[in-house]
């Protein structure tokens, strides 16, 4: 099966986790491929904390306009190779302020370049602004209010990311309340490094429309029923879950069971560089391990598109495009 030809939807990909060797070399011209693999790819990760160390190295070289534009172009190059037709790209604006940019400038630079690349490559997109677990309450509120301030149809949602084992949800409840009151769609990382209770707590306290990862939901049948009943979409990132030590092999991954139980799931890369993967690679692995065929992937992509944070018009257009390929 030639997965390159399949049109795809991706809802969970981090801009700061996707820098290719070519992009890094433009900022760090002396870096070798071996150094890049050691510092920017998470092949030696044992857990989520190791994975996040690679993110820090990428963020260090995404601190000015040139570097941010470079990252966007690089990601769209990769999306085009994967034949992605709709993508939601997430990033934390407050991570890119070390060289004088303010948070609004960061969003504007990334948004404008995404619009250029989107038009050039015919890939529709939305941006999701992230707050992070270790951020303060004011940091989270500042991030979500940027979405309101911009009021741009391409800034589509709000996310909570980073280490769920080390930091509770408390600092972020007000930001997600603000999002709900201002009709901002929300997702949140949960049920990755922690068990199913993390997903339950996130749904109860943050009331999100989707869950990033959520793979530990398999531990509780009542939660699985709730996810189905409330039509909560799970943004599944198989290779990432192996690198962060959630599962030791793909055969243990619950994505196939989720699919068979008619949960809404989509397939994603999470961090293309850190996970050293592409959507084509993810599809090949799922096909090999679980015998997934074109229909499985079509259903997942339609699920993802229905759960996307874009307009109903774009949802209908992309779903029709997927069905007619």
mmCIF file of C-alpha atoms in Angstrom:
data_model
loop_
_atom_site.group_PDB
_atom_site.id
_atom_site.type_symbol
_atom_site.label_atom_id
_atom_site.label_comp_id
_atom_site.label_asym_id
_atom_site.label_seq_id
_atom_site.Cartn_x
_atom_site.Cartn_y
_atom_site.Cartn_z
ATOM 1 C CA UNK A 1 0.000 0.000 0.000
ATOM 2 C CA UNK A 2 1.405 3.392 -0.977
ATOM 3 C CA UNK A 3 0.553 5.581 2.004
ATOM 4 C CA UNK A 4 2.165 8.621 0.384
ATOM 5 C CA UNK A 5 -0.832 8.841 -1.948
ATOM 6 C CA UNK A 6 -3.380 8.949 0.887
ATOM 7 C CA UNK A 7 -4.622 12.395 1.807
ATOM 8 C CA UNK A 8 -4.243 12.958 5.522
ATOM 9 C CA UNK A 9 -5.407 15.068 8.458
ATOM 10 C CA UNK A 10 -3.172 15.811 11.444
ATOM 11 C CA UNK A 11 -4.423 17.487 14.625
ATOM 12 C CA UNK A 12 -1.475 16.949 16.982
ATOM 13 C CA UNK A 13 1.897 18.178 15.793
ATOM 14 C CA UNK A 14 4.182 20.544 17.706
ATOM 15 C CA UNK A 15 6.071 23.198 15.753
ATOM 16 C CA UNK A 16 8.968 23.144 18.228
ATOM 17 C CA UNK A 17 9.308 19.352 18.062
ATOM 18 C CA UNK A 18 9.601 19.108 14.290
ATOM 19 C CA UNK A 19 12.858 20.782 13.251
ATOM 20 C CA UNK A 20 14.581 18.722 10.562
ATOM 21 C CA UNK A 21 18.348 18.457 10.263
ATOM 22 C CA UNK A 22 18.317 20.839 7.295
ATOM 23 C CA UNK A 23 16.415 23.460 9.291
ATOM 24 C CA UNK A 24 18.663 23.148 12.341
ATOM 25 C CA UNK A 25 21.759 23.414 10.161
ATOM 26 C CA UNK A 26 20.607 26.773 8.812
ATOM 27 C CA UNK A 27 20.708 28.115 12.372
ATOM 28 C CA UNK A 28 23.627 25.985 13.626
ATOM 29 C CA UNK A 29 25.814 25.586 10.501
ATOM 30 C CA UNK A 30 28.518 23.570 12.299
ATOM 31 C CA UNK A 31 26.185 20.863 13.583
ATOM 32 C CA UNK A 32 26.795 17.354 12.207
ATOM 33 C CA UNK A 33 24.106 14.797 11.510
ATOM 34 C CA UNK A 34 25.383 12.740 14.461
ATOM 35 C CA UNK A 35 25.102 15.718 16.820
ATOM 36 C CA UNK A 36 21.632 16.444 15.484
ATOM 37 C CA UNK A 37 20.503 12.878 16.120
ATOM 38 C CA UNK A 38 21.916 12.963 19.626
ATOM 39 C CA UNK A 39 20.413 16.319 20.628
ATOM 40 C CA UNK A 40 17.214 16.678 18.622
ATOM 41 C CA UNK A 41 15.921 13.123 18.200
ATOM 42 C CA UNK A 42 14.516 11.257 21.186
ATOM 43 C CA UNK A 43 15.601 7.741 20.277
ATOM 44 C CA UNK A 44 17.288 7.307 23.684
ATOM 45 C CA UNK A 45 14.296 8.609 25.666
ATOM 46 C CA UNK A 46 13.118 6.572 28.612
ATOM 47 C CA UNK A 47 10.217 8.792 29.646
ATOM 48 C CA UNK A 48 8.365 12.026 28.969
ATOM 49 C CA UNK A 49 10.973 14.120 30.819
ATOM 50 C CA UNK A 50 13.710 12.887 28.454
ATOM 51 C CA UNK A 51 11.476 13.680 25.483
ATOM 52 C CA UNK A 52 10.911 17.224 26.749
ATOM 53 C CA UNK A 53 14.683 17.848 26.991
ATOM 54 C CA UNK A 54 14.862 17.568 23.209
ATOM 55 C CA UNK A 55 12.098 20.161 22.982
ATOM 56 C CA UNK A 56 14.186 22.610 25.029
ATOM 57 C CA UNK A 57 17.051 22.366 22.519
ATOM 58 C CA UNK A 58 14.708 23.152 19.641
ATOM 59 C CA UNK A 59 13.125 26.081 21.461
ATOM 60 C CA UNK A 60 16.582 27.631 21.997
ATOM 61 C CA UNK A 61 16.930 28.098 18.235
ATOM 62 C CA UNK A 62 13.401 29.435 17.698
ATOM 63 C CA UNK A 63 13.862 32.867 19.254
ATOM 64 C CA UNK A 64 13.812 35.368 16.387
ATOM 65 C CA UNK A 65 11.706 36.061 13.303
ATOM 66 C CA UNK A 66 14.058 34.278 10.908
ATOM 67 C CA UNK A 67 14.166 31.133 13.050
ATOM 68 C CA UNK A 68 10.384 31.007 13.491
ATOM 69 C CA UNK A 69 9.789 31.451 9.755
ATOM 70 C CA UNK A 70 12.346 28.724 9.082
ATOM 71 C CA UNK A 71 10.513 26.352 11.440
ATOM 72 C CA UNK A 72 7.171 26.979 9.726
ATOM 73 C CA UNK A 73 8.565 26.438 6.215
ATOM 74 C CA UNK A 74 10.322 23.288 7.386
ATOM 75 C CA UNK A 75 7.143 21.858 8.916
ATOM 76 C CA UNK A 76 5.080 22.576 5.805
ATOM 77 C CA UNK A 77 7.770 20.836 3.724
ATOM 78 C CA UNK A 78 7.205 17.741 5.854
ATOM 79 C CA UNK A 79 3.423 18.045 5.763
ATOM 80 C CA UNK A 80 3.491 18.257 1.976
ATOM 81 C CA UNK A 81 5.581 15.075 1.740
ATOM 82 C CA UNK A 82 2.992 13.345 3.930
ATOM 83 C CA UNK A 83 0.165 14.552 1.656
ATOM 84 C CA UNK A 84 -1.537 16.342 4.556
ATOM 85 C CA UNK A 85 -4.563 18.380 3.456
ATOM 86 C CA UNK A 86 -5.503 19.808 6.856
ATOM 87 C CA UNK A 87 -3.285 20.357 9.896
ATOM 88 C CA UNK A 88 -3.534 21.925 13.332
ATOM 89 C CA UNK A 89 -0.131 23.150 14.470
ATOM 90 C CA UNK A 90 0.514 23.861 18.135
ATOM 91 C CA UNK A 91 3.131 25.931 19.895
ATOM 92 C CA UNK A 92 3.586 27.878 23.149
ATOM 93 C CA UNK A 93 4.108 31.586 22.348
ATOM 94 C CA UNK A 94 5.694 32.303 25.745
ATOM 95 C CA UNK A 95 8.618 29.977 24.969
ATOM 96 C CA UNK A 96 9.951 32.225 22.211
ATOM 97 C CA UNK A 97 10.607 35.512 24.032
ATOM 98 C CA UNK A 98 14.310 35.201 24.932
ATOM 99 C CA UNK A 99 15.628 37.404 22.115
ATOM 100 C CA UNK A 100 13.273 40.348 22.388
ATOM 101 C CA UNK A 101 10.056 39.225 20.703
ATOM 102 C CA UNK A 102 6.806 39.590 22.636
ATOM 103 C CA UNK A 103 4.096 36.932 22.620
ATOM 104 C CA UNK A 104 1.869 38.735 20.113
ATOM 105 C CA UNK A 105 4.792 39.132 17.700
ATOM 106 C CA UNK A 106 5.546 35.408 17.963
ATOM 107 C CA UNK A 107 1.968 34.512 17.084
ATOM 108 C CA UNK A 108 1.854 37.049 14.240
ATOM 109 C CA UNK A 109 5.110 35.789 12.673
ATOM 110 C CA UNK A 110 4.014 32.155 12.791
ATOM 111 C CA UNK A 111 0.462 32.922 11.655
ATOM 112 C CA UNK A 112 1.564 35.015 8.672
ATOM 113 C CA UNK A 113 4.107 32.451 7.481
ATOM 114 C CA UNK A 114 1.567 29.639 7.864
ATOM 115 C CA UNK A 115 -0.831 31.582 5.663
ATOM 116 C CA UNK A 116 1.878 31.947 3.002
ATOM 117 C CA UNK A 117 2.779 28.249 3.108
ATOM 118 C CA UNK A 118 -0.864 27.183 3.225
ATOM 119 C CA UNK A 119 -1.672 29.094 0.048
ATOM 120 C CA UNK A 120 1.501 27.932 -1.714
ATOM 121 C CA UNK A 121 1.046 24.239 -0.876
ATOM 122 C CA UNK A 122 -2.758 24.022 -0.718
ATOM 123 C CA UNK A 123 -2.699 22.737 2.878
ATOM 124 C CA UNK A 124 -5.413 24.216 5.090
ATOM 125 C CA UNK A 125 -4.324 24.874 8.672
ATOM 126 C CA UNK A 126 -5.288 26.007 12.141
ATOM 127 C CA UNK A 127 -3.044 27.136 14.988
ATOM 128 C CA UNK A 128 -3.425 25.946 18.578
ATOM 129 C CA UNK A 129 -1.759 28.070 21.255
ATOM 130 C CA UNK A 130 -0.296 26.070 24.139
ATOM 131 C CA UNK A 131 0.112 26.801 27.773
ATOM 132 C CA UNK A 132 2.401 24.480 29.729
ATOM 133 C CA UNK A 133 1.904 22.549 32.960
ATOM 134 C CA UNK A 134 4.656 24.421 34.782
ATOM 135 C CA UNK A 135 3.359 27.846 33.726
ATOM 136 C CA UNK A 136 1.691 30.162 36.227
ATOM 137 C CA UNK A 137 -1.997 31.022 36.209
ATOM 138 C CA UNK A 138 -1.192 34.420 34.683
ATOM 139 C CA UNK A 139 0.939 32.766 31.946
ATOM 140 C CA UNK A 140 -1.993 30.556 31.005
ATOM 141 C CA UNK A 141 -4.422 33.458 30.981
ATOM 142 C CA UNK A 142 -2.019 35.529 28.879
ATOM 143 C CA UNK A 143 -1.790 32.700 26.336
ATOM 144 C CA UNK A 144 -5.509 32.065 25.982
ATOM 145 C CA UNK A 145 -6.258 35.805 25.770
ATOM 146 C CA UNK A 146 -3.958 36.025 22.743
ATOM 147 C CA UNK A 147 -6.474 33.872 20.879
ATOM 148 C CA UNK A 148 -9.218 36.358 21.715
ATOM 149 C CA UNK A 149 -7.043 39.369 20.888
ATOM 150 C CA UNK A 150 -6.122 38.081 17.427
ATOM 151 C CA UNK A 151 -9.640 36.924 16.593
ATOM 152 C CA UNK A 152 -8.289 35.236 13.461
ATOM 153 C CA UNK A 153 -10.118 32.295 11.883
ATOM 154 C CA UNK A 154 -6.813 30.419 11.577
ATOM 155 C CA UNK A 155 -6.121 30.530 15.328
ATOM 156 C CA UNK A 156 -8.499 27.771 16.279
ATOM 157 C CA UNK A 157 -7.784 26.479 19.775
ATOM 158 C CA UNK A 158 -6.049 26.283 23.146
ATOM 159 C CA UNK A 159 -3.971 23.428 24.612
ATOM 160 C CA UNK A 160 -2.251 22.389 27.831
ATOM 161 C CA UNK A 161 1.016 20.490 27.301
ATOM 162 C CA UNK A 162 4.249 19.395 29.085
ATOM 163 C CA UNK A 163 4.858 17.159 32.102
ATOM 164 C CA UNK A 164 1.575 16.010 33.663
ATOM 165 C CA UNK A 165 3.417 14.009 36.365
ATOM 166 C CA UNK A 166 5.070 17.053 37.953
ATOM 167 C CA UNK A 167 2.421 19.772 37.861
ATOM 168 C CA UNK A 168 -1.310 19.726 38.731
ATOM 169 C CA UNK A 169 -4.070 21.372 36.707
ATOM 170 C CA UNK A 170 -4.779 24.104 39.266
ATOM 171 C CA UNK A 171 -2.901 26.932 37.517
ATOM 172 C CA UNK A 172 -4.860 26.395 34.312
ATOM 173 C CA UNK A 173 -8.496 26.077 35.367
ATOM 174 C CA UNK A 174 -9.173 29.830 34.975
ATOM 175 C CA UNK A 175 -7.646 29.930 31.490
ATOM 176 C CA UNK A 176 -9.838 27.073 30.290
ATOM 177 C CA UNK A 177 -12.878 28.730 31.888
ATOM 178 C CA UNK A 178 -11.999 31.889 29.940
ATOM 179 C CA UNK A 179 -11.755 29.773 26.781
ATOM 180 C CA UNK A 180 -15.223 28.292 27.301
ATOM 181 C CA UNK A 181 -16.730 31.686 28.027
ATOM 182 C CA UNK A 182 -15.221 33.027 24.804
ATOM 183 C CA UNK A 183 -16.131 30.049 22.594
ATOM 184 C CA UNK A 184 -12.513 28.913 22.168
ATOM 185 C CA UNK A 185 -12.101 25.218 21.419
ATOM 186 C CA UNK A 186 -9.815 23.320 23.790
ATOM 187 C CA UNK A 187 -7.681 20.219 23.917
ATOM 188 C CA UNK A 188 -5.235 19.046 26.581
ATOM 189 C CA UNK A 189 -2.459 16.497 26.948
ATOM 190 C CA UNK A 190 -3.583 13.839 29.433
ATOM 191 C CA UNK A 191 -3.444 10.101 30.031
ATOM 192 C CA UNK A 192 0.072 9.811 28.675
ATOM 193 C CA UNK A 193 2.587 9.864 31.537
ATOM 194 C CA UNK A 194 -0.208 9.374 34.088
ATOM 195 C CA UNK A 195 -3.049 6.866 34.216
ATOM 196 C CA UNK A 196 -6.701 7.108 33.212
ATOM 197 C CA UNK A 197 -7.455 9.364 36.222
ATOM 198 C CA UNK A 198 -5.535 12.129 34.438
ATOM 199 C CA UNK A 199 -8.046 12.010 31.577
ATOM 200 C CA UNK A 200 -11.017 12.013 33.963
ATOM 201 C CA UNK A 201 -9.623 14.991 35.882
ATOM 202 C CA UNK A 202 -8.927 16.898 32.650
ATOM 203 C CA UNK A 203 -12.451 16.337 31.344
ATOM 204 C CA UNK A 204 -13.978 17.290 34.707
ATOM 205 C CA UNK A 205 -11.871 20.386 35.433
ATOM 206 C CA UNK A 206 -10.951 21.727 32.000
ATOM 207 C CA UNK A 207 -13.931 20.388 30.015
ATOM 208 C CA UNK A 208 -11.940 19.961 26.817
ATOM 209 C CA UNK A 209 -13.306 18.998 23.395
ATOM 210 C CA UNK A 210 -10.388 16.638 22.705
ATOM 211 C CA UNK A 211 -7.594 14.854 24.553
ATOM 212 C CA UNK A 212 -3.974 14.793 23.404
ATOM 213 C CA UNK A 213 -2.848 11.168 23.662
ATOM 214 C CA UNK A 214 -5.344 9.824 26.243
ATOM 215 C CA UNK A 215 -3.956 6.349 25.656
ATOM 216 C CA UNK A 216 -4.144 5.324 29.327
ATOM 217 C CA UNK A 217 -7.932 5.548 29.014
ATOM 218 C CA UNK A 218 -7.855 1.821 28.203
ATOM 219 C CA UNK A 219 -7.343 1.206 31.947
ATOM 220 C CA UNK A 220 -10.974 2.069 32.771
ATOM 221 C CA UNK A 221 -14.054 0.829 30.916
ATOM 222 C CA UNK A 222 -16.299 3.546 32.392
ATOM 223 C CA UNK A 223 -13.985 6.203 30.981
ATOM 224 C CA UNK A 224 -14.061 4.558 27.569
ATOM 225 C CA UNK A 225 -17.852 4.699 27.624
ATOM 226 C CA UNK A 226 -17.721 8.341 28.663
ATOM 227 C CA UNK A 227 -15.344 9.232 25.831
ATOM 228 C CA UNK A 228 -17.691 7.564 23.379
ATOM 229 C CA UNK A 229 -20.844 9.115 24.841
ATOM 230 C CA UNK A 230 -19.372 12.621 24.997
ATOM 231 C CA UNK A 231 -17.709 12.215 21.573
ATOM 232 C CA UNK A 232 -14.288 13.170 22.930
ATOM 233 C CA UNK A 233 -11.680 12.751 20.212
ATOM 234 C CA UNK A 234 -8.331 11.163 21.117
ATOM 235 C CA UNK A 235 -5.278 12.564 19.310
ATOM 236 C CA UNK A 236 -3.217 9.363 19.112
ATOM 237 C CA UNK A 237 0.572 9.561 18.558
ATOM 238 C CA UNK A 238 1.812 5.928 18.476
ATOM 239 C CA UNK A 239 5.589 6.333 18.039
ATOM 240 C CA UNK A 240 5.712 9.139 20.584
ATOM 241 C CA UNK A 241 4.055 6.865 23.144
ATOM 242 C CA UNK A 242 6.821 4.315 22.666
ATOM 243 C CA UNK A 243 9.584 6.906 23.051
ATOM 244 C CA UNK A 244 8.100 8.291 26.254
ATOM 245 C CA UNK A 245 7.885 4.791 27.714
ATOM 246 C CA UNK A 246 4.104 4.528 27.895
ATOM 247 C CA UNK A 247 4.313 1.229 25.984
ATOM 248 C CA UNK A 248 7.325 -0.913 25.200
ATOM 249 C CA UNK A 249 6.066 -2.002 21.776
ATOM 250 C CA UNK A 250 3.355 -1.035 19.327
ATOM 251 C CA UNK A 251 1.659 -4.403 19.824
ATOM 252 C CA UNK A 252 0.736 -3.198 23.329
ATOM 253 C CA UNK A 253 -0.722 0.078 22.079
ATOM 254 C CA UNK A 254 -4.517 0.377 22.558
ATOM 255 C CA UNK A 255 -5.205 2.325 19.352
ATOM 256 C CA UNK A 256 -6.584 -0.748 17.586
ATOM 257 C CA UNK A 257 -8.913 -1.526 20.503
ATOM 258 C CA UNK A 258 -10.051 2.081 20.612
ATOM 259 C CA UNK A 259 -10.834 1.891 16.907
ATOM 260 C CA UNK A 260 -12.738 -1.398 17.277
ATOM 261 C CA UNK A 261 -14.774 0.098 20.132
ATOM 262 C CA UNK A 262 -15.796 2.996 17.865
ATOM 263 C CA UNK A 263 -14.012 5.704 19.810
ATOM 264 C CA UNK A 264 -13.109 8.794 17.826
ATOM 265 C CA UNK A 265 -9.363 8.519 17.180
ATOM 266 C CA UNK A 266 -6.943 10.162 14.759
ATOM 267 C CA UNK A 267 -3.298 9.386 13.977
ATOM 268 C CA UNK A 268 -0.591 11.982 14.559
ATOM 269 C CA UNK A 269 3.176 12.443 14.813
ATOM 270 C CA UNK A 270 3.342 14.638 17.957
ATOM 271 C CA UNK A 271 6.943 15.760 17.355
ATOM 272 C CA UNK A 272 8.147 14.802 13.907
ATOM 273 C CA UNK A 273 11.848 15.359 14.625
ATOM 274 C CA UNK A 274 11.966 14.183 18.222
ATOM 275 C CA UNK A 275 9.899 11.089 17.411
ATOM 276 C CA UNK A 276 11.865 10.687 14.164
ATOM 277 C CA UNK A 277 8.670 9.895 12.314
ATOM 278 C CA UNK A 278 6.244 11.006 9.617
ATOM 279 C CA UNK A 279 2.561 10.309 9.140
ATOM 280 C CA UNK A 280 3.499 7.922 6.349
ATOM 281 C CA UNK A 281 5.704 6.048 8.851
ATOM 282 C CA UNK A 282 2.886 5.916 11.423
ATOM 283 C CA UNK A 283 0.484 4.516 8.833
ATOM 284 C CA UNK A 284 2.978 1.865 7.744
ATOM 285 C CA UNK A 285 3.502 0.717 11.331
ATOM 286 C CA UNK A 286 -0.225 0.481 12.065
ATOM 287 C CA UNK A 287 -0.804 -1.375 8.818
ATOM 288 C CA UNK A 288 1.943 -3.859 9.627
ATOM 289 C CA UNK A 289 1.042 -4.461 13.302
ATOM 290 C CA UNK A 290 -2.765 -4.251 13.183
ATOM 291 C CA UNK A 291 -3.451 -4.958 9.487
ATOM 292 C CA UNK A 292 -5.052 -1.569 9.020
ATOM 293 C CA UNK A 293 -6.064 -0.791 5.451
ATOM 294 C CA UNK A 294 -7.188 2.280 3.521
ATOM 295 C CA UNK A 295 -10.642 2.225 5.145
ATOM 296 C CA UNK A 296 -9.172 2.338 8.670
ATOM 297 C CA UNK A 297 -7.128 5.411 7.826
ATOM 298 C CA UNK A 298 -9.988 7.076 5.978
ATOM 299 C CA UNK A 299 -12.233 6.616 9.018
ATOM 300 C CA UNK A 300 -9.551 8.022 11.341
ATOM 301 C CA UNK A 301 -9.028 11.040 9.105
ATOM 302 C CA UNK A 302 -12.758 11.714 8.899
ATOM 303 C CA UNK A 303 -12.967 11.364 12.704
ATOM 304 C CA UNK A 304 -10.113 13.860 13.038
ATOM 305 C CA UNK A 305 -11.684 16.294 10.610
ATOM 306 C CA UNK A 306 -15.020 16.178 12.433
ATOM 307 C CA UNK A 307 -13.155 16.839 15.707
ATOM 308 C CA UNK A 308 -11.026 19.619 14.224
ATOM 309 C CA UNK A 309 -11.438 23.172 15.453
ATOM 310 C CA UNK A 310 -11.963 24.731 12.033
ATOM 311 C CA UNK A 311 -15.192 26.005 10.456
ATOM 312 C CA UNK A 312 -18.010 23.691 9.384
ATOM 313 C CA UNK A 313 -17.429 24.808 5.798
ATOM 314 C CA UNK A 314 -13.786 23.657 5.819
ATOM 315 C CA UNK A 315 -14.738 20.431 7.614
ATOM 316 C CA UNK A 316 -17.230 19.580 4.881
ATOM 317 C CA UNK A 317 -14.750 20.470 2.114
ATOM 318 C CA UNK A 318 -11.949 18.321 3.542
ATOM 319 C CA UNK A 319 -14.196 15.354 4.366
ATOM 320 C CA UNK A 320 -15.494 15.395 0.792
ATOM 321 C CA UNK A 321 -11.917 15.564 -0.481
ATOM 322 C CA UNK A 322 -10.971 12.572 1.687
ATOM 323 C CA UNK A 323 -13.948 10.532 0.531
ATOM 324 C CA UNK A 324 -13.373 11.280 -3.145
ATOM 325 C CA UNK A 325 -9.666 10.423 -3.317
#
